[in-house]
Coordinates of C-alpha atoms and ligand atoms in Angstrom, one line a residue:
M29 CA 23.6 14.8 13.7
A30 CA 21.6 12.2 15.5
H31 CA 22.1 8.4 15.7
L32 CA 18.7 7.1 14.5
L33 CA 17.7 3.4 14.9
V34 CA 15.2 2.0 12.5
H35 CA 13.5 -1.2 13.5
G36 CA 12.4 -3.2 10.4
A37 CA 13.9 -3.3 6.8
G38 CA 10.7 -3.4 4.8
L39 CA 9.7 -0.8 2.3
A40 CA 9.1 1.8 5.0
G41 CA 12.4 1.1 6.9
L42 CA 14.6 1.1 3.9
T43 CA 13.2 4.3 2.3
T44 CA 13.1 6.1 5.7
A45 CA 16.7 5.1 6.4
M46 CA 17.9 6.4 3.1
L47 CA 16.2 9.7 3.5
L48 CA 17.7 10.2 6.9
T49 CA 21.2 9.1 5.8
R50 CA 21.0 11.5 3.0
D51 CA 20.6 14.3 5.5
G52 CA 23.7 13.4 7.3
H53 CA 22.2 11.3 10.2
R54 CA 23.9 8.0 11.3
V55 CA 21.3 5.3 10.7
T56 CA 21.2 1.8 11.8
V57 CA 18.5 -0.6 10.7
L58 CA 17.7 -3.8 12.7
E59 CA 15.9 -6.5 10.8
R60 CA 14.5 -9.7 12.3
D61 CA 14.6 -11.9 9.2
P62 CA 17.7 -14.0 8.9
A63 CA 21.0 -12.7 7.9
Q64 CA 20.6 -14.2 4.4
P65 CA 21.6 -11.1 2.2
P66 CA 19.1 -9.9 -0.3
P67 CA 20.3 -10.7 -3.9
I68 CA 21.4 -7.1 -4.5
E69 CA 23.4 -7.8 -7.6
H70 CA 20.7 -9.9 -9.1
A71 CA 17.6 -8.5 -7.8
A72 CA 15.4 -10.0 -10.5
T73 CA 16.2 -13.5 -8.9
A74 CA 14.8 -12.2 -5.6
W75 CA 11.3 -13.7 -6.4
G76 CA 12.4 -17.3 -6.0
G77 CA 15.7 -16.8 -4.1
W78 CA 15.0 -14.6 -1.1
Q79 CA 12.9 -15.7 1.9
R80 CA 11.2 -13.0 4.0
R81 CA 9.1 -14.5 6.7
G82 CA 8.7 -11.3 8.5
V83 CA 6.6 -9.8 5.7
N84 CA 3.3 -11.8 5.2
Q85 CA 2.6 -10.0 1.9
F86 CA 6.2 -10.6 0.5
H87 CA 4.9 -12.7 -2.4
L88 CA 1.6 -11.1 -2.8
P89 CA 0.9 -8.6 -5.6
H90 CA 2.3 -5.1 -5.3
Y91 CA 1.9 -2.2 -7.7
M92 CA 3.8 1.1 -7.1
L93 CA 1.4 4.0 -7.8
P94 CA 2.5 7.1 -9.7
R95 CA 2.5 9.0 -6.4
W96 CA 5.2 6.7 -5.1
W97 CA 7.3 7.1 -8.2
A98 CA 7.0 10.9 -8.2
L99 CA 8.2 11.0 -4.5
I100 CA 11.1 8.6 -5.4
G101 CA 12.1 10.9 -8.3
T102 CA 12.1 13.9 -6.0
H103 CA 13.6 12.5 -2.8
L104 CA 15.4 9.3 -3.6
P105 CA 16.4 9.7 -7.3
E106 CA 19.3 7.1 -6.9
V107 CA 16.8 4.4 -6.7
A108 CA 15.4 4.9 -10.2
E109 CA 18.3 3.6 -12.3
P110 CA 18.9 0.3 -10.3
L111 CA 15.2 -0.4 -10.3
V112 CA 15.0 -0.1 -14.0
A113 CA 18.3 -2.1 -14.4
A114 CA 16.6 -4.9 -12.3
G115 CA 13.8 -5.1 -14.9
A116 CA 11.2 -3.1 -13.2
L117 CA 8.5 -1.9 -15.7
R118 CA 8.2 1.6 -16.7
I119 CA 4.5 2.3 -17.4
N120 CA 2.2 5.3 -17.6
S121 CA -1.2 4.4 -16.0
L122 CA -3.1 6.7 -18.4
A123 CA -1.1 6.0 -21.6
A124 CA -1.6 2.2 -21.0
L125 CA -5.4 2.6 -21.4
P126 CA -6.9 2.3 -24.9
E127 CA -6.6 5.6 -26.8
K128 CA -10.4 5.9 -27.3
R129 CA -10.8 6.0 -23.6
R130 CA -8.0 8.4 -22.7
G131 CA -7.9 10.6 -25.9
P132 CA -4.6 12.0 -27.1
L133 CA -1.7 12.3 -24.6
C134 CA -0.1 15.6 -23.6
A135 CA 3.2 16.5 -21.9
S136 CA 1.6 16.9 -18.4
D137 CA 0.5 13.3 -18.5
A138 CA 4.0 12.3 -17.3
R139 CA 2.6 12.6 -13.9
F140 CA 0.9 9.2 -14.6
D141 CA 4.4 7.6 -15.0
T142 CA 5.5 4.8 -12.7
V143 CA 8.0 2.2 -12.3
T144 CA 6.9 -1.1 -10.6
A145 CA 8.0 -4.5 -9.8
R146 CA 7.1 -7.6 -7.7
R147 CA 7.7 -7.0 -4.1
P148 CA 10.9 -9.2 -3.6
V149 CA 12.5 -7.5 -6.6
L150 CA 11.6 -4.0 -5.5
E151 CA 12.8 -4.6 -2.0
A152 CA 16.1 -6.2 -3.1
V153 CA 16.7 -3.0 -5.2
L154 CA 16.0 -0.8 -2.2
A155 CA 18.2 -2.9 0.0
G156 CA 21.0 -2.4 -2.5
A157 CA 20.4 1.4 -2.8
A158 CA 20.3 1.7 1.1
E159 CA 23.6 -0.2 1.3
A160 CA 25.1 2.1 -1.4
A161 CA 23.9 5.2 0.5
G162 CA 25.7 4.0 3.6
V163 CA 22.9 2.8 5.7
C164 CA 24.0 0.1 8.2
V165 CA 21.4 -2.8 8.0
R166 CA 21.9 -5.5 10.4
R167 CA 19.8 -8.5 9.4
G168 CA 19.0 -11.4 11.7
V169 CA 18.7 -9.1 14.7
A170 CA 15.2 -9.1 16.3
V171 CA 14.1 -6.3 18.5
T172 CA 12.4 -7.5 21.6
G173 CA 11.7 -4.5 23.6
L174 CA 12.8 -0.8 24.4
T175 CA 15.4 0.6 26.8
T176 CA 14.2 3.7 28.7
D177 CA 15.4 6.2 31.1
D178 CA 13.7 6.4 34.5
R179 CA 11.5 9.3 33.9
P180 CA 8.1 8.7 35.7
N181 CA 4.8 8.6 33.7
V182 CA 6.4 9.4 30.3
P183 CA 9.3 7.0 29.6
H184 CA 12.0 8.3 27.3
V185 CA 13.2 5.6 24.9
T186 CA 17.0 5.4 24.8
G187 CA 17.3 2.4 22.5
V188 CA 16.1 -1.2 21.9
L189 CA 16.6 -4.6 23.5
T190 CA 17.6 -7.4 21.0
A191 CA 17.2 -11.1 21.1
G192 CA 20.1 -12.7 22.9
G193 CA 20.1 -9.9 25.5
G194 CA 21.9 -7.1 23.7
T195 CA 21.0 -3.5 23.6
V196 CA 21.5 -0.8 20.9
S197 CA 21.1 2.8 22.0
A198 CA 19.9 5.7 19.8
D199 CA 18.8 9.3 19.9
L200 CA 15.6 8.3 18.3
V201 CA 14.0 4.9 17.6
V202 CA 11.9 4.8 14.4
D203 CA 9.4 1.9 14.4
C204 CA 9.1 0.5 10.9
G205 CA 8.2 -2.9 12.1
G206 CA 5.1 -3.2 9.8
R207 CA 1.4 -4.0 10.4
R208 CA 2.5 -6.5 13.2
S209 CA 4.8 -4.2 15.0
A210 CA 4.9 -5.0 18.8
L211 CA 5.5 -1.3 19.8
G212 CA 2.2 -1.2 21.8
A213 CA 3.3 -4.2 24.0
W214 CA 6.9 -2.8 24.3
L215 CA 5.7 0.6 25.5
S216 CA 3.4 -0.9 28.0
A217 CA 6.3 -3.2 29.3
A218 CA 8.3 0.1 29.7
G219 CA 5.6 1.5 31.9
A220 CA 4.0 3.9 29.3
R221 CA 0.3 4.5 28.9
P222 CA -1.0 2.5 25.9
P223 CA -0.9 4.3 22.5
A224 CA -4.4 5.2 21.1
E225 CA -5.2 2.4 18.6
Q226 CA -8.1 1.8 16.3
R227 CA -8.0 -1.6 14.6
E228 CA -10.5 -3.9 12.9
D229 CA -10.4 -6.6 10.3
S230 CA -10.8 -4.8 6.9
G231 CA -13.2 -7.5 5.9
F232 CA -11.7 -8.5 2.5
V233 CA -10.1 -11.6 1.2
Y234 CA -7.6 -11.9 -1.7
Y235 CA -7.1 -14.7 -4.2
A236 CA -4.0 -13.7 -6.0
R237 CA -1.7 -15.3 -8.7
H238 CA 1.5 -14.3 -10.4
F239 CA 2.2 -15.0 -14.1
R240 CA 5.2 -14.7 -16.5
S241 CA 4.6 -14.0 -20.2
R242 CA 5.4 -17.0 -22.4
S243 CA 6.4 -14.7 -25.3
G244 CA 7.6 -11.4 -23.7
G245 CA 5.6 -8.3 -23.0
M246 CA 2.5 -7.5 -21.0
P247 CA -1.1 -8.2 -21.5
T248 CA -3.1 -5.5 -23.1
V249 CA -4.6 -2.9 -20.7
L250 CA -8.2 -2.6 -21.4
T251 CA -9.3 -0.6 -18.3
N252 CA -7.9 0.8 -15.0
F253 CA -6.0 -1.8 -13.0
L254 CA -8.8 -2.2 -10.3
H255 CA -12.2 -3.2 -11.8
N256 CA -15.3 -3.6 -9.8
Y257 CA -18.0 -6.2 -10.6
E258 CA -20.9 -7.8 -8.7
S259 CA -19.4 -9.7 -5.7
V260 CA -15.8 -9.4 -7.0
S261 CA -13.1 -6.8 -7.6
V262 CA -10.4 -7.7 -10.0
L263 CA -6.9 -6.3 -9.9
T264 CA -4.6 -6.7 -12.9
L265 CA -1.1 -5.5 -12.0
P266 CA 1.8 -5.4 -14.4
A267 CA 5.2 -6.0 -12.8
D268 CA 9.0 -6.4 -13.6
N269 CA 10.6 -8.8 -16.2
D270 CA 7.5 -9.6 -18.1
T271 CA 5.6 -10.7 -15.1
W272 CA 2.3 -9.5 -13.6
S273 CA -0.4 -10.6 -11.1
V274 CA -4.1 -10.9 -11.0
V275 CA -6.0 -10.6 -7.7
L276 CA -9.7 -11.5 -7.2
T277 CA -11.0 -9.6 -4.1
T278 CA -14.2 -10.5 -2.2
S279 CA -15.8 -10.0 1.1
G280 CA -14.4 -12.3 3.7
R281 CA -18.0 -13.1 4.7
D282 CA -18.9 -14.4 1.3
R283 CA -18.4 -18.1 2.0
A284 CA -19.9 -19.0 -1.3
L285 CA -16.9 -17.6 -3.1
R286 CA -14.3 -19.5 -1.0
P287 CA -13.7 -22.1 -3.7
L288 CA -11.8 -19.4 -5.4
R289 CA -8.8 -20.8 -3.6
D290 CA -8.8 -23.7 -6.1
P291 CA -6.7 -22.8 -9.2
D292 CA -9.1 -24.4 -11.7
R293 CA -12.2 -22.6 -10.3
W294 CA -10.2 -19.3 -10.0
S295 CA -9.2 -19.6 -13.7
A296 CA -12.8 -20.4 -14.7
V297 CA -14.0 -17.4 -12.9
L298 CA -11.4 -15.1 -14.3
A299 CA -12.4 -16.3 -17.8
R300 CA -15.8 -14.7 -17.3
Y301 CA -14.6 -11.1 -17.2
P302 CA -13.8 -9.9 -20.7
F303 CA -11.6 -7.0 -19.5
A304 CA -9.4 -9.4 -17.4
A305 CA -9.7 -12.8 -18.9
H306 CA -6.5 -12.5 -21.1
W307 CA -4.4 -11.7 -18.0
A308 CA -4.5 -15.4 -17.3
G309 CA -2.7 -16.1 -20.6
G310 CA 0.8 -16.4 -19.1
E311 CA 2.7 -19.1 -17.3
P312 CA 1.6 -19.2 -13.6
I313 CA 4.6 -18.6 -11.3
S314 CA 2.6 -19.0 -8.2
G315 CA -0.3 -20.9 -6.8
I316 CA -3.5 -19.1 -5.7
D317 CA -2.2 -17.1 -2.7
V318 CA -5.0 -16.4 -0.2
M319 CA -4.8 -13.6 2.3
A320 CA -7.6 -12.7 4.7
G321 CA -7.8 -11.1 8.1
V322 CA -5.8 -8.0 6.8
E323 CA -6.4 -5.4 9.5
D324 CA -6.9 -1.6 9.3
R325 CA -5.0 0.1 12.1
Y326 CA -4.1 3.5 13.1
R327 CA -1.8 4.2 16.1
R328 CA -1.0 7.4 17.8
L329 CA 1.7 7.9 20.4
V330 CA 0.2 11.1 21.7
V331 CA -2.9 10.6 23.8
D332 CA -5.1 13.2 25.5
G333 CA -2.5 15.8 24.3
R334 CA 0.4 14.1 26.0
P335 CA 3.0 11.8 24.5
V336 CA 2.8 8.2 25.9
A337 CA 6.6 8.1 25.5
T338 CA 9.3 10.2 23.9
G339 CA 12.3 9.1 21.8
V340 CA 10.2 6.8 19.6
V341 CA 8.1 7.5 16.6
A342 CA 6.1 4.9 14.4
V343 CA 6.4 5.2 10.5
G344 CA 4.6 3.4 7.7
D345 CA 2.4 0.4 8.4
A346 CA 3.5 0.5 12.1
C347 CA 1.5 3.7 12.3
A348 CA -1.2 3.4 9.7
C349 CA -2.1 0.3 7.6
T350 CA -5.1 -0.5 5.5
N351 CA -6.6 -3.0 3.3
P352 CA -4.3 -2.9 0.2
S353 CA -6.8 -2.9 -2.7
L354 CA -6.0 0.7 -3.6
G355 CA -2.3 0.0 -3.4
R356 CA -1.4 3.0 -1.3
G357 CA 0.8 1.5 1.4
A358 CA 4.2 2.1 0.0
S359 CA 3.3 5.7 -1.1
M360 CA 1.9 6.5 2.4
A361 CA 5.1 5.0 4.0
L362 CA 7.3 7.2 1.9
I363 CA 5.3 10.3 2.6
H364 CA 5.6 9.6 6.2
G365 CA 9.3 9.0 6.0
I366 CA 9.6 12.4 4.3
L367 CA 7.6 14.0 7.2
L368 CA 10.1 12.6 9.6
R369 CA 13.1 13.7 7.7
D370 CA 11.6 17.3 7.4
L371 CA 10.8 17.4 11.1
L372 CA 14.4 16.4 12.0
R373 CA 15.5 19.3 9.9
E374 CA 13.9 21.8 12.2
T375 CA 13.4 20.1 15.5
D376 CA 16.0 18.5 17.6
P377 CA 15.1 14.9 18.6
W378 CA 16.7 15.8 22.0
D379 CA 13.9 18.3 22.6
R380 CA 11.9 15.2 23.6
D381 CA 8.4 16.5 24.2
T382 CA 8.4 19.0 21.4
F383 CA 9.6 16.4 19.0
A384 CA 7.1 13.8 20.0
R385 CA 4.1 16.3 19.7
R386 CA 5.3 17.7 16.4
F387 CA 5.7 14.3 14.7
D388 CA 2.2 13.5 16.0
E389 CA 0.8 16.8 14.6
A390 CA 2.5 16.3 11.3
T391 CA 1.2 12.8 11.1
T392 CA -2.4 13.8 12.0
Q393 CA -2.3 16.4 9.4
A394 CA -0.8 14.5 6.5
I395 CA -1.3 10.7 7.1
E396 CA -4.5 10.4 9.0
P397 CA -6.6 11.9 6.1
L398 CA -5.1 9.4 3.7
Y399 CA -5.8 6.6 6.1
R400 CA -9.4 7.8 6.7
A401 CA -10.1 8.2 2.9
T402 CA -8.8 4.7 2.2
L403 CA -11.1 3.4 5.0
W404 CA -14.0 5.3 3.7
H405 CA -13.6 3.8 0.3
D406 CA -13.1 0.3 1.7
R407 CA -16.2 0.5 4.0
H408 CA -18.4 1.4 1.0
R409 CA -16.9 -1.2 -1.2
L410 CA -17.1 -4.0 1.4
A411 CA -20.8 -3.0 2.1
E412 CA -21.5 -3.2 -1.7
L413 CA -19.9 -6.7 -1.8
D414 CA -21.9 -7.8 1.3
A415 CA -25.1 -6.5 -0.3
D416 CA -24.3 -8.5 -3.5
A417 CA -23.8 -11.6 -1.4
A418 CA -27.2 -11.0 0.3
G419 CA -28.9 -10.4 -3.0
R420 CA -30.0 -6.9 -2.2
P421 CA -29.1 -3.4 -3.7
Y422 CA -26.5 -1.4 -1.9
R423 CA -28.1 1.8 -0.9
T424 CA -26.0 4.8 0.5
T425 CA -26.9 8.4 1.0
D426 CA -23.3 9.4 0.8
P427 CA -23.0 11.7 -2.2
R428 CA -19.2 11.2 -2.5
W429 CA -19.5 7.5 -3.0
R430 CA -22.3 8.0 -5.7
A431 CA -20.1 10.6 -7.4
G432 CA -17.1 8.3 -7.5
A433 CA -19.2 5.4 -9.1
A434 CA -20.7 7.9 -11.5
L435 CA -17.2 9.2 -12.4
F436 CA -16.0 5.7 -13.3
A437 CA -19.1 4.9 -15.4
A438 CA -18.9 8.2 -17.2
S439 CA -15.2 7.9 -17.7
L440 CA -15.8 5.0 -20.1
A441 CA -17.1 7.5 -22.6
D442 CA -15.3 10.7 -21.8
P443 CA -11.5 11.1 -21.9
E444 CA -11.3 14.1 -19.6
L445 CA -13.3 12.0 -17.0
T446 CA -10.8 9.1 -17.6
R447 CA -8.0 11.4 -16.7
A448 CA -9.8 12.5 -13.6
Y449 CA -10.6 8.9 -12.5
T450 CA -7.0 7.7 -13.3
A451 CA -5.5 10.6 -11.2
L452 CA -7.6 9.4 -8.3
A453 CA -6.5 5.8 -8.8
S454 CA -2.9 6.9 -9.2
F455 CA -3.0 8.7 -5.8
I456 CA -1.9 12.0 -7.4
A457 CA -5.1 13.8 -6.8
T458 CA -7.7 13.9 -4.1
P459 CA -11.5 13.8 -4.8
D460 CA -11.6 17.5 -3.7
E461 CA -8.9 18.4 -6.3
V462 CA -10.6 16.4 -9.0
F463 CA -14.1 17.7 -8.4
A464 CA -12.7 21.3 -8.1
T465 CA -12.6 21.4 -11.9
P466 CA -15.6 23.5 -12.9
G467 CA -18.5 21.4 -14.4
L468 CA -16.6 18.0 -13.8
L469 CA -18.8 16.7 -11.2
D470 CA -22.0 17.7 -13.0
R471 CA -20.8 16.0 -16.1
A472 CA -19.8 12.8 -14.3
C473 CA -23.2 12.7 -12.6
T474 CA -25.2 13.3 -15.7
L475 CA -23.3 10.9 -17.9
G476 CA -22.9 8.3 -15.2
A477 CA -26.4 8.6 -13.7
G478 CA -28.1 5.9 -15.9
A479 CA -25.1 3.7 -16.0
D480 CA -25.2 0.2 -14.4
R481 CA -23.5 0.1 -11.0
Y482 CA -21.0 -2.3 -12.6
P483 CA -20.6 -0.9 -16.1
L484 CA -17.8 -3.3 -17.3
P485 CA -19.1 -6.7 -18.7
G486 CA -19.0 -9.6 -16.2
P487 CA -21.1 -12.4 -14.7
S488 CA -24.1 -11.8 -12.5
R489 CA -23.8 -13.3 -9.0
S490 CA -25.8 -16.3 -10.0
D491 CA -23.5 -16.8 -13.1
L492 CA -20.5 -16.6 -10.8
L493 CA -21.9 -19.2 -8.4
D494 CA -22.7 -21.5 -11.3
T495 CA -19.1 -21.1 -12.6
L496 CA -17.8 -22.1 -9.1
A497 CA -20.0 -25.0 -8.7
Ligands
LIG599 C1 -1.6 -8.3 0.4 C2 -1.0 -6.9 0.4 C3 -0.7 -6.3 -0.8 C4 -0.1 -5.1 -0.8 N1 0.0 -4.4 -2.1 C5 0.5 -3.2 -2.1 C6 0.6 -2.4 -3.4 O1 0.2 -3.0 -4.4 N2 1.1 -1.2 -3.3 C7 1.6 -0.7 -2.1 O2 2.0 0.5 -2.2 N3 1.5 -1.2 -1.0 C8 0.9 -2.5 -0.9 N4 0.8 -3.1 0.3 C9 1.3 -2.4 1.5 C10 2.7 -2.5 1.6 O3 3.2 -3.8 1.6 C11 3.3 -1.8 2.9 O4 2.5 -0.6 3.2 C12 4.7 -1.4 2.8 O5 5.4 -2.7 2.7 C13 5.2 -0.7 4.0 O6 5.3 -1.5 5.0 P1 6.4 -1.4 6.2 O7 7.7 -1.2 5.7 O8 5.8 -0.4 7.1 O9 6.2 -2.9 6.8 P2 6.8 -4.3 6.2 O10 7.0 -4.2 4.8 O11 5.8 -5.2 6.7 O12 8.2 -4.4 7.0 C14 8.3 -4.6 8.4 C15 9.7 -5.1 8.7 O13 9.9 -5.1 10.0 C16 10.5 -6.3 10.4 N5 10.3 -6.6 11.8 C17 9.0 -6.8 12.4 N6 9.2 -7.0 13.7 C18 10.5 -6.9 13.9 C19 11.3 -7.1 15.2 N7 10.8 -7.4 16.3 N8 12.7 -6.8 15.1 C20 13.2 -6.6 13.8 N9 12.6 -6.5 12.7 C21 11.2 -6.6 12.8 C22 9.8 -7.4 9.5 O14 10.5 -8.5 9.4 C23 9.8 -6.6 8.2 O15 10.9 -6.7 7.4 C24 0.3 -4.4 0.3 C25 0.0 -5.0 1.6 C26 -0.5 -6.2 1.6 C27 -0.9 -6.9 3.0

């Protein structure tokens, strides 16, 4: 079995390391953040007691989608019990909706189950599970570059350089360094051709706040967790130990909405949305956390049919990261880690060129379409928000975007369509799968055709601006 070196102990690094250790590989994880150990025995305290400067979004809202939970159940079942023991919330994304919207439940609706927690709590549990699985995590060790052999043109990565001048060698380096991974610069310093990279600012800005219940329990769920309105999307995300978060998302170009960073104005705006206002009823446990400049980036290490280097792969955000409104990052990272594990079952990492090509092929087949579909959604939604800010209607000839909007509007009055829409939002079905049900697309388009673009009640843009004034 191989010695695999994972760089980064975030969600991708920890889950990938566990998957590989379960298969008998020797896995070492190097994490730059200080050696302060995660509060494994008391994961629920991680919210206030664990600092992780290496992860910008550490204290920002996270929700684990049913797709993530299904993958955990199949591939890392040992994570489930400690997660629940740490107070993570068991929730069913469909059952949580009002009965008149979703209709009666049936046995197959268990596919909407998930277990979710605030990011620090989730990560502390994963860190504990990784330790219990025998993964060696060395915290406080920053990777600063790659060691390579002397092959001309296509360097072969033999390990990493660490701050302080050390080296750690490995049969394969797995970059789980997240959205700010420096892999491109390290490869170039090693004499490799640059990876193929597409990147741009996703264009969104988030104004997020966490709450804790004053009396126990969770706010009543009145609609799906992501609700779209004129100029604003609202995310209402349940979490562990009677906590939750609310995010107001807008276009980063919408300067008029920037006062949302002020807690009083943020609260006044939230109060205008009847399906979300009651989520402000808890005790705030954070200020308004603002995040902008979130990049979409996709990176390939095979360019023009040839690997730029061998002995190294990128997994999770280090390969593909997007604007997080759809909450898919952890699921995509886990899918990606599973791909790597499966490839290692059939292809030797010492078969350098073949391994690099096959991992790229598997990533292109399984991860790139998820990345592109997320970008497709985000580009439309951002254009819609920008059109709202400019006071003009958003027009698109893309029938799929129109079908998606019609599906949500129609789902408000049709339980089968609610199931279909919630399956998309849960990341357990693709639009092609959902719309393959005979008659479903026609019904969505007929029922949803006359509906307002933003069918849930909320302020118009001018009301919104008045509220912020
Ligand atoms: C605002 C926001 C909200 C999000 N919400 C959700 C959500 O609701 N649901 C969801 O599924 N996903 C969400 N995501 C995405 C999710 O956070 C990531 O997809 C997920 O964490 C996987 O990331 P990762 O492990 O690849 O990277 P990260 O979690 O960023 O981890 C990278 C790790 O690498 C370490 N590292 C970096 N450089 C070095 C180095 N040189 N040496 C050693 N270590 C290094 C870092 O310290 C860090 O620990 C959100 C993202 C953002 C930005």
